[in-house]
């Protein structure tokens, strides 16, 4: 039968090409059968396949038909060169002992096999592949937003469904307070466990979900995972305000597969609600700042208020959006949007303001500023001097002296807080500690700024403790956060360990801090420059400001704990994409000047916000193809 399909010459040629691969497979089988650990069998197989592919690629290159496309020659050259470098690396490792780092020789040889196989495929079927890609791109170009949003939804849902029932709800130290508050809200309509420190957003959200779906904490987790999919979609549409579909898809997929966000959504974290709210607010803010009316202002103000009731760090965004709104000039429409934005924010937060005033005689969303500064200064690597005998205010002087004594004793910041609370029962503890913290910073600004810069660099480089799945099981029983699905049995520990390993692996597939710090810094700088010099990239100012602001404010006030970084990650990914787009546009503009030709237009180079503005101006925009 084979003779009927192939000539004798073709049979001989096929035998010669497959012989190295078969010989490598036979040698590897012999090594496995004999149990000799002299050579890695996988490396032998990869080497045999590589030789066969090289024997097939060389004559294909020699008979490659003209005219040859420049892109085809470039791709084949890069792939062949990469394969040669990988093989040379392995040879240098074997002959000269040069380290291969974290990569084993079989991995390098496998990569070389892949590069060679891809180059052979391009040489043999490159033109046909180009035609298929062109037709696919034309189809995608017309349906880019629908296809991209569908891909983001499918990827986000797949990741979340894969861990939903593999592990119980993750908890941290604050989870008990929020769980207790959710129970009292649901059963007694009381916010007492929150005191004046914790905002009510996430406990109220948990109480509402449990009233609707039942008391199991997995109900809360399921809703938080749905919100995570919504976060990825909002990230895509936010990116489309200033990016083409392909580039907007990259940060959205990063958010959909972000292992840190998967952990946050699967636990009793305020960030699980805060991140979707703040990303939705960013999307509404971009639309508000680029032609939105009073309805958009009301939606943005209300969403920002909900985010502020979940985590207080977002409050400065009120002033930032007002300044950006008033930049349009003192027109009645501008003043109307500003008043509606502030009014919607005030209406949403006013019940909690009234609650704090009636119960604690405090006006504000939270009385936690003193707590945050105390944690930061108390746990600082530097040695602050608290006591100040020359202070004229007797209460502040006594507070500073008491804090110095507690620091010298080596106690925790919470014990120091309790001492101030005992010694000044008629004074506001948070206000006293805020005044004391400002006094310490004013006397030692150099140390504070030095440690702040150190913490910012460490946070940017990802050099802090990472969340690990198994570290988040420990306090389940003590905090009372249990699920009937994960009821403790004799065999539960082993099962939980196995499933936890799977969850841990899934959360490590992509984490934004794995990107090289020099690359992220370069892209951030490019994005900032692009926002300043390019009108098309102007909407990227919102994610750029939120990403950097969420990092800086948390470090200035509190610390660089790992979970403080995660709310900024969607905006940082968008900033990196904006920086990449700014570089691409700069190179394209430089090339157009050299060739004296126009810049290419079409859906690929047309962000969503520009298409919307053109439609409003009555221009007809058609997609390519």
Short mmCIF file of N, CA, C and O in Angstrom, two decimals, residues 544-587:
data_model
loop_
_atom_site.label_atom_id
_atom_site.label_comp_id
_atom_site.label_asym_id
_atom_site.label_seq_id
_atom_site.Cartn_x
_atom_site.Cartn_y
_atom_site.Cartn_z
N UNK A 544 -3.57 55.10 34.52
CA UNK A 544 -2.22 55.43 34.98
C UNK A 544 -2.26 56.06 36.36
O UNK A 544 -1.51 55.66 37.27
N UNK A 545 -3.14 57.03 36.56
CA UNK A 545 -3.23 57.68 37.86
C UNK A 545 -3.71 56.74 38.95
O UNK A 545 -3.20 56.76 40.07
N UNK A 546 -4.71 55.90 38.63
CA UNK A 546 -5.22 54.97 39.65
C UNK A 546 -4.18 53.91 40.00
O UNK A 546 -4.02 53.55 41.17
N UNK A 547 -3.48 53.39 39.00
CA UNK A 547 -2.48 52.36 39.28
C UNK A 547 -1.36 52.86 40.16
O UNK A 547 -1.03 52.25 41.19
N UNK A 548 -0.77 54.00 39.78
CA UNK A 548 0.32 54.55 40.58
C UNK A 548 -0.19 55.07 41.91
O UNK A 548 0.44 54.88 42.96
N UNK A 549 -1.37 55.71 41.91
CA UNK A 549 -1.91 56.25 43.15
C UNK A 549 -2.23 55.18 44.18
O UNK A 549 -1.95 55.35 45.37
N UNK A 550 -2.83 54.07 43.75
CA UNK A 550 -3.14 53.01 44.70
C UNK A 550 -1.89 52.40 45.31
O UNK A 550 -1.92 51.92 46.45
N UNK A 551 -0.79 52.41 44.57
CA UNK A 551 0.47 51.92 45.13
C UNK A 551 1.05 52.93 46.13
O UNK A 551 1.41 52.58 47.25
N UNK A 552 1.14 54.19 45.71
CA UNK A 552 1.83 55.19 46.52
C UNK A 552 1.07 55.47 47.81
O UNK A 552 1.66 55.54 48.90
N UNK A 553 -0.25 55.62 47.73
CA UNK A 553 -1.02 55.97 48.92
C UNK A 553 -0.96 54.86 49.97
O UNK A 553 -0.79 55.12 51.16
N UNK A 554 -1.07 53.60 49.52
CA UNK A 554 -1.02 52.51 50.49
C UNK A 554 0.34 52.44 51.17
O UNK A 554 0.43 52.13 52.37
N UNK A 555 1.40 52.70 50.43
CA UNK A 555 2.74 52.67 51.04
C UNK A 555 2.93 53.86 51.97
O UNK A 555 3.52 53.73 53.05
N UNK A 556 2.46 55.04 51.58
CA UNK A 556 2.61 56.22 52.42
C UNK A 556 1.86 56.07 53.74
O UNK A 556 2.34 56.46 54.79
N UNK A 557 0.66 55.48 53.69
CA UNK A 557 -0.17 55.39 54.88
C UNK A 557 0.09 54.13 55.69
O UNK A 557 0.16 54.17 56.92
N UNK A 558 0.20 53.01 54.99
CA UNK A 558 0.21 51.75 55.74
C UNK A 558 1.48 50.98 55.49
O UNK A 558 2.47 51.16 56.17
N UNK A 559 1.51 50.10 54.52
CA UNK A 559 2.68 49.24 54.32
C UNK A 559 2.65 48.68 52.91
O UNK A 559 1.73 48.93 52.14
N UNK A 560 3.65 47.87 52.59
CA UNK A 560 3.72 47.24 51.27
C UNK A 560 3.37 45.76 51.38
O UNK A 560 4.00 44.92 50.76
N UNK A 561 2.36 45.45 52.16
CA UNK A 561 1.91 44.07 52.21
C UNK A 561 1.42 43.63 50.83
O UNK A 561 0.95 44.43 50.04
N UNK A 562 1.51 42.34 50.59
CA UNK A 562 1.27 41.85 49.23
C UNK A 562 -0.12 42.23 48.73
O UNK A 562 -0.27 42.68 47.60
N UNK A 563 -1.14 42.05 49.56
CA UNK A 563 -2.49 42.27 49.05
C UNK A 563 -2.79 43.74 48.79
O UNK A 563 -3.79 44.05 48.16
N UNK A 564 -1.95 44.66 49.28
CA UNK A 564 -2.14 46.07 48.97
C UNK A 564 -1.82 46.37 47.51
O UNK A 564 -2.23 47.39 46.97
N UNK A 565 -1.07 45.48 46.87
CA UNK A 565 -0.63 45.68 45.48
C UNK A 565 -1.72 45.30 44.49
O UNK A 565 -1.79 45.85 43.39
N UNK A 566 -2.60 44.37 44.87
CA UNK A 566 -3.49 43.74 43.89
C UNK A 566 -4.54 44.67 43.30
O UNK A 566 -4.85 44.54 42.11
N UNK A 567 -5.14 45.61 44.05
CA UNK A 567 -6.11 46.52 43.40
C UNK A 567 -5.51 47.36 42.28
O UNK A 567 -6.23 47.79 41.38
N UNK A 568 -4.21 47.58 42.31
CA UNK A 568 -3.57 48.39 41.27
C UNK A 568 -3.24 47.58 40.02
O UNK A 568 -2.94 48.16 38.97
N UNK A 569 -3.27 46.24 40.10
CA UNK A 569 -2.77 45.42 39.00
C UNK A 569 -3.55 45.58 37.69
O UNK A 569 -2.93 45.64 36.61
N UNK A 570 -4.90 45.65 37.68
CA UNK A 570 -5.57 45.89 36.39
C UNK A 570 -5.13 47.19 35.73
O UNK A 570 -4.94 47.23 34.50
N UNK A 571 -4.94 48.22 36.52
CA UNK A 571 -4.54 49.52 35.96
C UNK A 571 -3.07 49.51 35.53
O UNK A 571 -2.71 50.16 34.54
N UNK A 572 -2.24 48.78 36.24
CA UNK A 572 -0.85 48.68 35.83
C UNK A 572 -0.73 47.92 34.51
O UNK A 572 0.06 48.30 33.63
N UNK A 573 -1.50 46.85 34.34
CA UNK A 573 -1.47 46.12 33.08
C UNK A 573 -1.95 47.00 31.92
O UNK A 573 -1.40 46.96 30.82
N UNK A 574 -2.98 47.81 32.18
CA UNK A 574 -3.44 48.74 31.15
C UNK A 574 -2.37 49.79 30.85
O UNK A 574 -2.19 50.20 29.69
N UNK A 575 -1.65 50.23 31.88
CA UNK A 575 -0.58 51.20 31.67
C UNK A 575 0.54 50.60 30.83
O UNK A 575 1.09 51.26 29.94
N UNK A 576 0.89 49.34 31.11
CA UNK A 576 1.93 48.68 30.29
C UNK A 576 1.48 48.59 28.83
O UNK A 576 2.28 48.84 27.90
N UNK A 577 0.20 48.24 28.61
CA UNK A 577 -0.30 48.16 27.24
C UNK A 577 -0.29 49.53 26.56
O UNK A 577 0.03 49.65 25.37
N UNK A 578 -0.65 50.58 27.33
CA UNK A 578 -0.60 51.93 26.78
C UNK A 578 0.83 52.32 26.41
O UNK A 578 1.07 52.97 25.38
N UNK A 579 1.80 51.95 27.26
CA UNK A 579 3.20 52.23 26.94
C UNK A 579 3.65 51.50 25.68
O UNK A 579 4.35 52.08 24.84
N UNK A 580 3.24 50.24 25.54
CA UNK A 580 3.59 49.49 24.32
C UNK A 580 2.97 50.13 23.09
O UNK A 580 3.61 50.26 22.04
N UNK A 581 1.71 50.56 23.21
CA UNK A 581 1.04 51.20 22.09
C UNK A 581 1.69 52.54 21.74
O UNK A 581 1.80 52.89 20.56
N UNK A 582 2.13 53.28 22.77
CA UNK A 582 2.83 54.54 22.50
C UNK A 582 4.13 54.29 21.73
O UNK A 582 4.47 55.04 20.80
N UNK A 583 4.85 53.24 22.11
CA UNK A 583 6.09 52.91 21.39
C UNK A 583 5.79 52.51 19.96
O UNK A 583 6.46 52.95 19.01
N UNK A 584 4.76 51.67 19.76
CA UNK A 584 4.41 51.23 18.40
C UNK A 584 3.99 52.42 17.55
O UNK A 584 4.42 52.57 16.40
N UNK A 585 3.18 53.31 18.11
CA UNK A 585 2.74 54.48 17.35
C UNK A 585 3.92 55.40 17.04
O UNK A 585 3.99 55.99 15.96
N UNK A 586 4.84 55.56 18.00
CA UNK A 586 6.00 56.39 17.74
C UNK A 586 6.86 55.83 16.62
O UNK A 586 7.31 56.58 15.73
N UNK A 587 7.06 54.50 16.62
CA UNK A 587 7.84 53.89 15.54
C UNK A 587 7.12 54.00 14.20
O UNK A 587 7.75 54.26 13.16
#
